PDB file of C-alpha atoms and ligand atoms in Angstrom:
ATOM      1  CA  MET A  22       0.000   0.000   0.000  1.00 47.00           C
ATOM      2  CA  ALA A  23       2.774   2.380   1.009  1.00 51.00           C
ATOM      3  CA  LEU A  24       4.674   1.486  -2.160  1.00 51.00           C
ATOM      4  CA  SER A  25       1.691   2.205  -4.414  1.00 64.00           C
ATOM      5  CA  TYR A  26       1.080   5.542  -2.652  1.00 61.00           C
ATOM      6  CA  LYS A  27       4.737   6.494  -3.261  1.00 62.00           C
ATOM      7  CA  LYS A  28       4.446   5.462  -6.935  1.00 64.00           C
ATOM      8  CA  ASP A  29       1.222   7.493  -7.346  1.00 66.00           C
ATOM      9  CA  LEU A  30       2.925  10.463  -5.766  1.00 59.00           C
ATOM     10  CA  GLU A  31       5.920  10.150  -8.074  1.00 63.00           C
ATOM     11  CA  GLU A  32       3.644   9.920 -11.126  1.00 63.00           C
ATOM     12  CA  GLU A  33       1.746  13.002  -9.969  1.00 61.00           C
ATOM     13  CA  VAL A  34       5.045  14.925  -9.673  1.00 58.00           C
ATOM     14  CA  VAL A  35       6.004  13.855 -13.235  1.00 63.00           C
ATOM     15  CA  ASN A  36       2.548  14.910 -14.512  1.00 64.00           C
ATOM     16  CA  LEU A  37       2.863  18.294 -12.867  1.00 61.00           C
ATOM     17  CA  GLU A  38       6.344  18.757 -14.346  1.00 82.00           C
ATOM     18  CA  ILE A  39       5.127  17.932 -17.856  1.00 83.00           C
ATOM     19  CA  ALA A  40       2.209  20.349 -17.518  1.00 90.00           C
ATOM     20  CA  LYS A  41       4.637  23.022 -16.294  1.00 93.00           C
ATOM     21  CA  ILE A  42       7.030  22.440 -19.217  1.00 96.00           C
ATOM     22  CA  VAL A  43       4.179  22.637 -21.745  1.00 97.00           C
ATOM     23  CA  GLU A  44       2.859  25.811 -20.114  1.00 97.00           C
ATOM     24  CA  GLU A  45       6.313  27.433 -20.176  1.00 97.00           C
ATOM     25  CA  VAL A  46       6.978  26.444 -23.792  1.00 98.00           C
ATOM     26  CA  ALA A  47       3.513  27.559 -24.942  1.00 98.00           C
ATOM     27  CA  PHE A  48       4.015  30.898 -23.167  1.00 98.00           C
ATOM     28  CA  ASN A  49       7.395  31.350 -24.851  1.00 98.00           C
ATOM     29  CA  ILE A  50       6.193  30.553 -28.375  1.00 98.00           C
ATOM     30  CA  LEU A  51       3.137  32.755 -27.926  1.00 98.00           C
ATOM     31  CA  LYS A  52       5.369  35.621 -26.833  1.00 98.00           C
ATOM     32  CA  GLN A  53       7.762  34.982 -29.725  1.00 98.00           C
ATOM     33  CA  ALA A  54       4.908  34.791 -32.229  1.00 98.00           C
ATOM     34  CA  VAL A  55       3.340  38.133 -31.350  1.00 98.00           C
ATOM     35  CA  ILE A  56       6.668  39.984 -31.234  1.00 98.00           C
ATOM     36  CA  TYR A  57       8.801  38.439 -33.999  1.00 98.00           C
ATOM     37  CA  LEU A  58       7.511  37.868 -37.503  1.00 98.00           C
ATOM     38  CA  PRO A  59       8.966  34.657 -38.956  1.00 97.00           C
ATOM     39  CA  GLU A  60      12.118  35.231 -41.070  1.00 97.00           C
ATOM     40  CA  ASP A  61      10.441  34.001 -44.277  1.00 97.00           C
ATOM     41  CA  VAL A  62       7.651  36.593 -43.887  1.00 98.00           C
ATOM     42  CA  LYS A  63      10.171  39.386 -43.215  1.00 98.00           C
ATOM     43  CA  GLU A  64      12.185  38.306 -46.254  1.00 98.00           C
ATOM     44  CA  ALA A  65       9.055  38.306 -48.453  1.00 98.00           C
ATOM     45  CA  LEU A  66       8.184  41.828 -47.244  1.00 98.00           C
ATOM     46  CA  ARG A  67      11.731  43.062 -47.993  1.00 98.00           C
ATOM     47  CA  LYS A  68      11.650  41.500 -51.463  1.00 98.00           C
ATOM     48  CA  ALA A  69       8.224  43.006 -52.198  1.00 98.00           C
ATOM     49  CA  SER A  70       9.424  46.436 -51.095  1.00 97.00           C
ATOM     50  CA  LYS A  71      12.417  46.230 -53.463  1.00 97.00           C
ATOM     51  CA  GLU A  72      10.252  45.148 -56.373  1.00 96.00           C
ATOM     52  CA  GLU A  73       7.353  47.572 -55.900  1.00 97.00           C
ATOM     53  CA  THR A  74       7.260  50.367 -58.449  1.00 94.00           C
ATOM     54  CA  SER A  75       4.451  52.372 -56.827  1.00 95.00           C
ATOM     55  CA  ALA A  76       5.737  54.975 -54.355  1.00 97.00           C
ATOM     56  CA  THR A  77       2.654  54.534 -52.112  1.00 97.00           C
ATOM     57  CA  ALA A  78       3.083  50.771 -52.043  1.00 98.00           C
ATOM     58  CA  LYS A  79       6.772  51.142 -51.198  1.00 98.00           C
ATOM     59  CA  THR A  80       5.940  53.577 -48.362  1.00 98.00           C
ATOM     60  CA  GLN A  81       3.377  51.142 -46.950  1.00 98.00           C
ATOM     61  CA  LEU A  82       5.799  48.221 -47.031  1.00 98.00           C
ATOM     62  CA  GLU A  83       8.540  50.332 -45.459  1.00 98.00           C
ATOM     63  CA  ALA A  84       6.131  51.384 -42.692  1.00 98.00           C
ATOM     64  CA  ILE A  85       5.300  47.712 -42.084  1.00 98.00           C
ATOM     65  CA  MET A  86       8.995  46.824 -41.904  1.00 98.00           C
ATOM     66  CA  ASP A  87       9.687  49.721 -39.499  1.00 98.00           C
ATOM     67  CA  ASN A  88       6.843  48.394 -37.392  1.00 98.00           C
ATOM     68  CA  VAL A  89       8.406  44.913 -37.416  1.00 98.00           C
ATOM     69  CA  GLU A  90      11.770  46.321 -36.343  1.00 98.00           C
ATOM     70  CA  LEU A  91      10.269  48.460 -33.569  1.00 98.00           C
ATOM     71  CA  ALA A  92       8.328  45.476 -32.220  1.00 98.00           C
ATOM     72  CA  GLU A  93      11.570  43.514 -31.905  1.00 97.00           C
ATOM     73  CA  ARG A  94      13.482  46.420 -30.379  1.00 98.00           C
ATOM     74  CA  TYR A  95      10.845  47.244 -27.777  1.00 97.00           C
ATOM     75  CA  GLN A  96       9.672  43.646 -27.296  1.00 97.00           C
ATOM     76  CA  ALA A  97       6.107  44.675 -28.073  1.00 98.00           C
ATOM     77  CA  PRO A  98       3.499  42.906 -30.205  1.00 98.00           C
ATOM     78  CA  VAL A  99       3.947  43.631 -33.903  1.00 98.00           C
ATOM     79  CA  CYS A 100       0.226  44.448 -34.187  1.00 98.00           C
ATOM     80  CA  GLN A 101      -2.245  45.661 -31.555  1.00 97.00           C
ATOM     81  CA  ASP A 102      -4.591  42.862 -32.644  1.00 98.00           C
ATOM     82  CA  THR A 103      -2.864  39.887 -31.076  1.00 98.00           C
ATOM     83  CA  GLY A 104      -5.570  37.660 -32.500  1.00 98.00           C
ATOM     84  CA  THR A 105      -7.458  34.583 -31.489  1.00 98.00           C
ATOM     85  CA  ILE A 106      -5.011  32.068 -30.101  1.00 98.00           C
ATOM     86  CA  ILE A 107      -4.862  28.832 -32.065  1.00 98.00           C
ATOM     87  CA  PHE A 108      -2.523  25.950 -31.264  1.00 98.00           C
ATOM     88  CA  TYR A 109      -1.517  23.012 -33.430  1.00 98.00           C
ATOM     89  CA  ALA A 110      -0.366  20.085 -31.293  1.00 98.00           C
ATOM     90  CA  LYS A 111       1.461  17.289 -33.083  1.00 98.00           C
ATOM     91  CA  ALA A 112       1.629  14.626 -30.418  1.00 97.00           C
ATOM     92  CA  GLY A 113       3.638  11.440 -30.588  1.00 97.00           C
ATOM     93  CA  SER A 114       1.432   8.452 -29.799  1.00 96.00           C
ATOM     94  CA  GLN A 115       3.720   7.598 -26.869  1.00 95.00           C
ATOM     95  CA  VAL A 116       3.541  11.040 -25.233  1.00 94.00           C
ATOM     96  CA  LYS A 117       2.313  10.686 -21.670  1.00 90.00           C
ATOM     97  CA  ASN A 118      -0.349  12.797 -19.975  1.00 89.00           C
ATOM     98  CA  LEU A 119      -1.898  14.200 -23.139  1.00 93.00           C
ATOM     99  CA  ASP A 120      -4.971  15.017 -21.056  1.00 93.00           C
ATOM    100  CA  ARG A 121      -2.934  17.669 -19.179  1.00 94.00           C
ATOM    101  CA  ILE A 122      -1.914  19.609 -22.254  1.00 96.00           C
ATOM    102  CA  GLU A 123      -5.012  21.674 -23.036  1.00 97.00           C
ATOM    103  CA  GLU A 124      -5.141  22.965 -19.476  1.00 97.00           C
ATOM    104  CA  ALA A 125      -1.472  23.995 -19.757  1.00 97.00           C
ATOM    105  CA  LEU A 126      -2.193  25.833 -23.031  1.00 98.00           C
ATOM    106  CA  VAL A 127      -5.041  27.736 -21.381  1.00 98.00           C
ATOM    107  CA  LYS A 128      -2.763  28.744 -18.500  1.00 98.00           C
ATOM    108  CA  ALA A 129      -0.024  29.829 -20.926  1.00 98.00           C
ATOM    109  CA  THR A 130      -2.531  31.974 -22.822  1.00 98.00           C
ATOM    110  CA  GLN A 131      -3.786  33.611 -19.627  1.00 98.00           C
ATOM    111  CA  ARG A 132      -0.215  34.311 -18.527  1.00 98.00           C
ATOM    112  CA  ALA A 133       0.797  35.721 -21.913  1.00 98.00           C
ATOM    113  CA  THR A 134      -2.275  37.980 -21.909  1.00 98.00           C
ATOM    114  CA  LYS A 135      -1.083  39.492 -18.641  1.00 98.00           C
ATOM    115  CA  GLU A 136       2.666  39.486 -19.086  1.00 98.00           C
ATOM    116  CA  VAL A 137       3.393  40.172 -22.793  1.00 98.00           C
ATOM    117  CA  PRO A 138       0.677  41.652 -22.775  1.00 98.00           C
ATOM    118  CA  LEU A 139      -1.873  40.508 -25.374  1.00 98.00           C
ATOM    119  CA  ARG A 140      -5.097  42.307 -26.196  1.00 98.00           C
ATOM    120  CA  PRO A 141      -8.019  40.373 -24.696  1.00 98.00           C
ATOM    121  CA  ASN A 142      -9.839  39.051 -27.774  1.00 98.00           C
ATOM    122  CA  ALA A 143     -12.140  36.300 -26.509  1.00 98.00           C
ATOM    123  CA  VAL A 144     -15.796  37.330 -26.425  1.00 98.00           C
ATOM    124  CA  ASP A 145     -18.849  35.258 -25.489  1.00 98.00           C
ATOM    125  CA  PRO A 146     -20.941  35.388 -28.698  1.00 98.00           C
ATOM    126  CA  PHE A 147     -24.229  35.388 -26.720  1.00 98.00           C
ATOM    127  CA  THR A 148     -23.537  37.906 -23.965  1.00 98.00           C
ATOM    128  CA  GLN A 149     -20.793  39.854 -25.837  1.00 98.00           C
ATOM    129  CA  LYS A 150     -18.779  39.739 -22.617  1.00 98.00           C
ATOM    130  CA  ASN A 151     -15.013  39.683 -23.078  1.00 98.00           C
ATOM    131  CA  SER A 152     -13.378  37.071 -20.823  1.00 98.00           C
ATOM    132  CA  GLY A 153     -10.425  39.432 -20.405  1.00 98.00           C
ATOM    133  CA  ASP A 154      -7.762  36.732 -20.711  1.00 98.00           C
ATOM    134  CA  ASN A 155      -8.055  35.367 -24.273  1.00 98.00           C
ATOM    135  CA  THR A 156      -9.678  32.160 -23.067  1.00 98.00           C
ATOM    136  CA  GLY A 157     -13.241  30.878 -23.158  1.00 98.00           C
ATOM    137  CA  ARG A 158     -15.202  27.954 -24.544  1.00 98.00           C
ATOM    138  CA  LEU A 159     -12.879  26.231 -27.093  1.00 98.00           C
ATOM    139  CA  ILE A 160     -10.441  29.151 -27.004  1.00 98.00           C
ATOM    140  CA  PRO A 161      -7.480  28.804 -27.262  1.00 98.00           C
ATOM    141  CA  TYR A 162      -8.450  26.280 -29.936  1.00 98.00           C
ATOM    142  CA  VAL A 163      -6.257  23.214 -30.166  1.00 98.00           C
ATOM    143  CA  ASN A 164      -5.879  21.248 -33.410  1.00 98.00           C
ATOM    144  CA  TRP A 165      -4.607  17.765 -32.562  1.00 98.00           C
ATOM    145  CA  GLU A 166      -2.601  15.470 -34.770  1.00 98.00           C
ATOM    146  CA  ILE A 167      -1.321  12.102 -33.542  1.00 97.00           C
ATOM    147  CA  VAL A 168       1.978  10.989 -35.069  1.00 98.00           C
ATOM    148  CA  PRO A 169       4.436   8.187 -34.266  1.00 98.00           C
ATOM    149  CA  GLY A 170       7.013   8.886 -31.551  1.00 97.00           C
ATOM    150  CA  ASP A 171       7.284  10.338 -28.072  1.00 95.00           C
ATOM    151  CA  SER A 172       7.751  14.064 -28.634  1.00 97.00           C
ATOM    152  CA  LEU A 173       5.227  16.885 -28.684  1.00 97.00           C
ATOM    153  CA  GLU A 174       5.443  19.641 -31.274  1.00 98.00           C
ATOM    154  CA  LEU A 175       3.496  22.784 -30.486  1.00 98.00           C
ATOM    155  CA  THR A 176       2.805  25.565 -32.968  1.00 98.00           C
ATOM    156  CA  VAL A 177       0.877  28.709 -32.183  1.00 98.00           C
ATOM    157  CA  MET A 178      -0.918  30.942 -34.651  1.00 98.00           C
ATOM    158  CA  PRO A 179      -2.300  34.186 -33.200  1.00 98.00           C
ATOM    159  CA  LYS A 180      -4.932  34.880 -35.873  1.00 98.00           C
ATOM    160  CA  GLY A 181      -5.930  38.481 -36.492  1.00 97.00           C
ATOM    161  CA  GLY A 182      -9.591  39.452 -36.822  1.00 98.00           C
ATOM    162  CA  GLY A 183      -9.299  41.510 -40.018  1.00 98.00           C
ATOM    163  CA  SER A 184      -7.945  38.624 -42.026  1.00 98.00           C
ATOM    164  CA  GLU A 185     -10.321  36.151 -40.391  1.00 98.00           C
ATOM    165  CA  ASN A 186     -13.351  38.189 -41.436  1.00 98.00           C
ATOM    166  CA  VAL A 187     -12.730  37.593 -45.135  1.00 98.00           C
ATOM    167  CA  CYS A 188     -12.031  33.837 -45.034  1.00 98.00           C
ATOM    168  CA  VAL A 189     -14.503  31.991 -47.253  1.00 98.00           C
ATOM    169  CA  THR A 190     -15.804  28.512 -47.829  1.00 98.00           C
ATOM    170  CA  GLY A 191     -17.909  27.343 -50.713  1.00 98.00           C
ATOM    171  CA  THR A 192     -18.969  24.377 -52.762  1.00 98.00           C
ATOM    172  CA  LEU A 193     -17.911  24.737 -56.370  1.00 98.00           C
ATOM    173  CA  VAL A 194     -19.344  23.078 -59.463  1.00 97.00           C
ATOM    174  CA  PRO A 195     -17.287  19.870 -59.757  1.00 97.00           C
ATOM    175  CA  GLY A 196     -17.181  20.123 -63.564  1.00 97.00           C
ATOM    176  CA  GLU A 197     -15.425  23.499 -63.369  1.00 97.00           C
ATOM    177  CA  GLY A 198     -12.480  21.938 -61.541  1.00 96.00           C
ATOM    178  CA  ILE A 199      -9.332  24.011 -60.996  1.00 98.00           C
ATOM    179  CA  ARG A 200     -10.569  26.773 -63.325  1.00 98.00           C
ATOM    180  CA  GLY A 201     -13.549  27.215 -60.980  1.00 98.00           C
ATOM    181  CA  LEU A 202     -11.207  27.204 -58.002  1.00 98.00           C
ATOM    182  CA  LYS A 203      -9.039  29.986 -59.440  1.00 98.00           C
ATOM    183  CA  LYS A 204     -12.114  32.145 -60.042  1.00 98.00           C
ATOM    184  CA  PHE A 205     -13.370  31.432 -56.511  1.00 98.00           C
ATOM    185  CA  VAL A 206     -10.034  32.500 -54.990  1.00 98.00           C
ATOM    186  CA  ILE A 207      -9.571  35.651 -57.063  1.00 98.00           C
ATOM    187  CA  ASP A 208     -13.185  36.714 -56.387  1.00 98.00           C
ATOM    188  CA  ALA A 209     -12.451  36.297 -52.664  1.00 98.00           C
ATOM    189  CA  VAL A 210      -9.269  38.393 -52.935  1.00 98.00           C
ATOM    190  CA  ILE A 211     -11.079  41.188 -54.799  1.00 98.00           C
ATOM    191  CA  LYS A 212     -14.004  41.141 -52.377  1.00 98.00           C
ATOM    192  CA  ALA A 213     -11.625  41.211 -49.387  1.00 98.00           C
ATOM    193  CA  GLY A 214      -9.829  44.301 -50.732  1.00 98.00           C
ATOM    194  CA  ALA A 215      -8.028  46.163 -47.947  1.00 98.00           C
ATOM    195  CA  GLN A 216      -9.854  44.390 -45.099  1.00 98.00           C
ATOM    196  CA  PRO A 217      -7.302  41.654 -44.367  1.00 98.00           C
ATOM    197  CA  CYS A 218      -4.378  44.164 -44.165  1.00 98.00           C
ATOM    198  CA  PRO A 219      -2.580  43.087 -47.342  1.00 98.00           C
ATOM    199  CA  PRO A 220      -0.107  41.861 -48.418  1.00 98.00           C
ATOM    200  CA  THR A 221      -1.695  38.615 -47.322  1.00 98.00           C
ATOM    201  CA  ILE A 222      -0.888  34.947 -47.441  1.00 98.00           C
ATOM    202  CA  LEU A 223      -3.606  32.744 -48.920  1.00 98.00           C
ATOM    203  CA  GLY A 224      -4.231  29.269 -47.529  1.00 98.00           C
ATOM    204  CA  ILE A 225      -6.414  27.405 -50.011  1.00 98.00           C
ATOM    205  CA  ALA A 226      -7.866  23.939 -49.714  1.00 98.00           C
ATOM    206  CA  ILE A 227     -10.184  21.777 -51.763  1.00 98.00           C
ATOM    207  CA  GLY A 228     -11.984  18.511 -51.126  1.00 98.00           C
ATOM    208  CA  GLY A 229     -13.007  16.643 -48.015  1.00 98.00           C
ATOM    209  CA  GLY A 230     -16.043  18.617 -46.929  1.00 97.00           C
ATOM    210  CA  VAL A 231     -16.632  22.276 -46.102  1.00 97.00           C
ATOM    211  CA  ASP A 232     -15.314  21.765 -42.553  1.00 98.00           C
ATOM    212  CA  ILE A 233     -12.270  19.826 -43.768  1.00 98.00           C
ATOM    213  CA  SER A 234     -11.337  22.315 -46.477  1.00 98.00           C
ATOM    214  CA  ILE A 235     -11.363  25.356 -44.158  1.00 98.00           C
ATOM    215  CA  LYS A 236      -9.305  23.457 -41.560  1.00 98.00           C
ATOM    216  CA  LEU A 237      -6.735  22.494 -44.207  1.00 98.00           C
ATOM    217  CA  ALA A 238      -6.733  26.010 -45.680  1.00 98.00           C
ATOM    218  CA  LYS A 239      -5.964  27.581 -42.315  1.00 98.00           C
ATOM    219  CA  LYS A 240      -3.271  25.027 -41.549  1.00 98.00           C
ATOM    220  CA  ALA A 241      -1.701  25.715 -44.953  1.00 98.00           C
ATOM    221  CA  LEU A 242      -0.946  29.232 -43.661  1.00 98.00           C
ATOM    222  CA  LEU A 243       1.696  27.667 -41.409  1.00 98.00           C
ATOM    223  CA  ARG A 244       3.871  26.563 -44.316  1.00 98.00           C
ATOM    224  CA  PRO A 245       6.921  28.855 -44.570  1.00 97.00           C
ATOM    225  CA  LEU A 246       6.862  31.118 -47.624  1.00 97.00           C
ATOM    226  CA  ASN A 247      10.217  29.816 -48.816  1.00 95.00           C
ATOM    227  CA  GLU A 248       9.038  26.197 -48.807  1.00 96.00           C
ATOM    228  CA  GLN A 249       7.785  25.011 -52.169  1.00 95.00           C
ATOM    229  CA  ASN A 250       4.782  22.753 -52.466  1.00 97.00           C
ATOM    230  CA  PRO A 251       6.249  19.237 -52.853  1.00 97.00           C
ATOM    231  CA  ASP A 252       3.806  18.514 -55.702  1.00 98.00           C
ATOM    232  CA  PRO A 253       5.004  20.354 -58.844  1.00 98.00           C
ATOM    233  CA  GLU A 254       1.491  20.419 -60.368  1.00 98.00           C
ATOM    234  CA  ILE A 255       0.058  22.090 -57.254  1.00 98.00           C
ATOM    235  CA  ALA A 256       3.094  24.389 -57.022  1.00 98.00           C
ATOM    236  CA  LYS A 257       2.255  25.557 -60.568  1.00 98.00           C
ATOM    237  CA  ILE A 258      -1.368  26.320 -59.586  1.00 98.00           C
ATOM    238  CA  GLU A 259      -0.089  28.217 -56.526  1.00 98.00           C
ATOM    239  CA  GLU A 260       2.160  30.295 -58.775  1.00 98.00           C
ATOM    240  CA  GLU A 261      -0.704  31.041 -61.189  1.00 98.00           C
ATOM    241  CA  ILE A 262      -3.004  32.161 -58.369  1.00 98.00           C
ATOM    242  CA  PHE A 263      -0.148  34.195 -56.850  1.00 98.00           C
ATOM    243  CA  GLU A 264       0.349  36.065 -60.128  1.00 98.00           C
ATOM    244  CA  ALA A 265      -3.379  36.578 -60.707  1.00 98.00           C
ATOM    245  CA  ALA A 266      -3.915  37.880 -57.143  1.00 98.00           C
ATOM    246  CA  ASN A 267      -1.052  40.327 -57.548  1.00 98.00           C
ATOM    247  CA  MET A 268      -2.573  41.586 -60.792  1.00 98.00           C
ATOM    248  CA  THR A 269      -5.668  42.821 -58.936  1.00 98.00           C
ATOM    249  CA  GLY A 270      -3.760  45.993 -58.005  1.00 98.00           C
ATOM    250  CA  ILE A 271      -5.127  46.013 -54.434  1.00 98.00           C
ATOM    251  CA  GLY A 272      -1.579  46.401 -53.105  1.00 98.00           C
ATOM    252  CA  PRO A 273      -0.179  46.912 -49.583  1.00 98.00           C
ATOM    253  CA  MET A 274      -2.934  47.993 -47.183  1.00 98.00           C
ATOM    254  CA  GLY A 275      -5.261  48.284 -50.181  1.00 98.00           C
ATOM    255  CA  LEU A 276      -3.634  51.477 -51.418  1.00 98.00           C
ATOM    256  CA  GLY A 277      -2.588  50.101 -54.788  1.00 98.00           C
ATOM    257  CA  GLY A 278       0.481  48.292 -56.024  1.00 98.00           C
ATOM    258  CA  LYS A 279       1.550  44.919 -57.249  1.00 96.00           C
ATOM    259  CA  THR A 280       1.998  43.248 -53.854  1.00 98.00           C
ATOM    260  CA  THR A 281      -1.418  42.005 -52.779  1.00 98.00           C
ATOM    261  CA  VAL A 282      -0.275  38.564 -51.656  1.00 98.00           C
ATOM    262  CA  LEU A 283       3.074  37.302 -50.387  1.00 98.00           C
ATOM    263  CA  GLY A 284       2.340  33.656 -50.960  1.00 98.00           C
ATOM    264  CA  VAL A 285      -0.272  31.061 -51.909  1.00 98.00           C
ATOM    265  CA  HIS A 286      -0.368  27.670 -50.210  1.00 98.00           C
ATOM    266  CA  ILE A 287      -2.684  24.883 -51.349  1.00 98.00           C
ATOM    267  CA  ASP A 288      -3.692  21.677 -49.611  1.00 98.00           C
ATOM    268  CA  TYR A 289      -6.365  19.127 -50.467  1.00 98.00           C
ATOM    269  CA  ALA A 290      -8.324  16.046 -49.504  1.00 98.00           C
ATOM    270  CA  TYR A 291     -10.212  13.667 -51.787  1.00 98.00           C
ATOM    271  CA  ARG A 292     -13.772  14.762 -52.465  1.00 98.00           C
ATOM    272  CA  HIS A 293     -17.237  13.260 -52.953  1.00 98.00           C
ATOM    273  CA  PRO A 294     -17.958  12.893 -56.709  1.00 97.00           C
ATOM    274  CA  ALA A 295     -20.884  15.306 -56.414  1.00 97.00           C
ATOM    275  CA  SER A 296     -19.138  17.953 -54.283  1.00 97.00           C
ATOM    276  CA  PHE A 297     -16.199  20.275 -54.708  1.00 98.00           C
ATOM    277  CA  PRO A 298     -15.745  22.013 -51.348  1.00 98.00           C
ATOM    278  CA  ALA A 299     -13.227  24.850 -51.378  1.00 98.00           C
ATOM    279  CA  ALA A 300     -11.915  27.291 -48.787  1.00 98.00           C
ATOM    280  CA  VAL A 301      -9.678  30.327 -48.710  1.00 98.00           C
ATOM    281  CA  ALA A 302      -8.069  31.361 -45.416  1.00 98.00           C
ATOM    282  CA  PHE A 303      -6.388  34.752 -45.366  1.00 98.00           C
ATOM    283  CA  ASN A 304      -3.526  35.765 -43.152  1.00 98.00           C
ATOM    284  CA  CYS A 305      -2.472  39.417 -43.002  1.00 98.00           C
ATOM    285  CA  TRP A 306       1.057  40.834 -43.322  1.00 98.00           C
ATOM    286  CA  ALA A 307       1.338  40.155 -39.558  1.00 98.00           C
ATOM    287  CA  SER A 308       1.420  36.480 -40.372  1.00 98.00           C
ATOM    288  CA  ARG A 309       2.480  35.143 -37.027  1.00 98.00           C
ATOM    289  CA  ARG A 310       3.496  31.666 -36.013  1.00 98.00           C
ATOM    290  CA  ALA A 311       6.026  30.066 -33.677  1.00 98.00           C
ATOM    291  CA  ALA A 312       6.793  26.469 -32.810  1.00 98.00           C
ATOM    292  CA  ALA A 313       8.743  24.290 -30.391  1.00 98.00           C
ATOM    293  CA  ARG A 314       9.331  20.593 -29.815  1.00 98.00           C
ATOM    294  CA  ILE A 315       9.358  18.954 -26.392  1.00 97.00           C
ATOM    295  CA  SER A 316      11.121  15.592 -26.274  1.00 95.00           C
ATOM    296  CA  ALA A 317      10.242  12.770 -23.903  1.00 92.00           C
ATOM    297  CA  ASP A 318      13.223  13.622 -21.665  1.00 89.00           C
ATOM    298  CA  GLY A 319      12.009  17.216 -21.307  1.00 89.00           C
ATOM    299  CA  THR A 320      14.487  18.705 -23.826  1.00 93.00           C
ATOM    300  CA  ILE A 321      13.026  21.731 -25.578  1.00 96.00           C
ATOM    301  CA  GLU A 322      13.867  22.828 -29.097  1.00 97.00           C
ATOM    302  CA  TYR A 323      12.518  26.142 -30.349  1.00 97.00           C
ATOM    303  CA  LEU A 324      11.890  25.684 -34.050  1.00 96.00           C
ATOM    304  CA  THR A 325      11.069  29.126 -35.418  1.00 91.00           C
ATOM    305  CA  ARG A 326      13.362  31.191 -33.257  1.00 79.00           C
ATOM    306  CA  LYS A 327      16.275  29.736 -31.362  1.00 65.00           C
ATOM    307  CA  ALA A 328      16.254  32.209 -28.466  1.00 52.00           C
ATOM    308  CA  LYS A 329      13.777  31.496 -25.690  1.00 49.00           C
ATOM    309  CA  SER A 330      12.128  34.906 -25.690  1.00 45.00           C
TER     310      SER A 330
HETATM  311  S1  SF4 B  15      -5.609  41.860 -39.843  1.00 79.59           S
HETATM  312 FE1  SF4 B  15      -3.526  41.473 -39.094  1.00 79.59          FE
HETATM  313  S2  SF4 B  15      -2.353  43.356 -39.419  1.00 79.59           S
HETATM  314 FE2  SF4 B  15      -4.545  43.826 -39.617  1.00 79.59          FE
HETATM  315  S3  SF4 B  15      -5.126  44.565 -37.572  1.00 79.59           S
HETATM  316 FE3  SF4 B  15      -5.597  42.365 -37.642  1.00 79.59          FE
HETATM  317  S4  SF4 B  15      -3.756  41.320 -36.902  1.00 79.59           S
HETATM  318 FE4  SF4 B  15      -3.187  43.437 -37.358  1.00 79.59          FE
END
């Protein structure tokens, strides 16, 4: 009896430690994400600024880059809208105490709201009451993926409201295929105009069902801009949509120019023969993400930014 009590106690200590590590790591990546834009996004902004021919567009991109630099210097969020907090948890099937993780992510979000600080953005849709700490029913939202192994990879995406408001889903005419998809995406870009704070990144997905396509589209926003789609046929469609979107002339912050999007990322699932679900998720220039991996022995590797904070 005494032995089992000791074992239970030891297990409880291990559980608490794991929860603490996850909380600390989630806090750190959330802080990193809101302050530091990923290098690939910064590089795409610099490249766009060099290539823009419109003086207004250049000024807008330079203002964005100044903003990015000031955020890093003063350790302040790069945009006042620190978004809805979304986590992607890639959990090895042998990771222990998975049931403790969501609670740790909630605590990390509450702590980051106070200490970074983050703007409180979680509102009860019935009462309109803001929870004040970026948490509430299903928020932060956690997307789970179970993979082989014993490590846990956490990615956070603080998702701004302006770009969220123009995300679209639809069911296309199957016979129109990819031509129909291109029209659907460009219509969405034109309709969105300046609302999503362009230049944006477009996450596009087709197939599955309406729920599956929007989930895949949003996840596609996590792919770094300098990472090519592994499928050359899809990479070609991405390039075509990229060029067409940049021909709309919406430009940085909607003030005209040739940089309306910084990248186009497509994902897909197989579809029902009678349905062609499609979704476009927008991310604004403040396209934030940060990730870390926690190994079974407690080792932490920060994947998007090596420094802890
Ligand atoms: S859409 Fe993005 S850049 Fe615009 S206010 Fe929201 S978070 Fe900031």
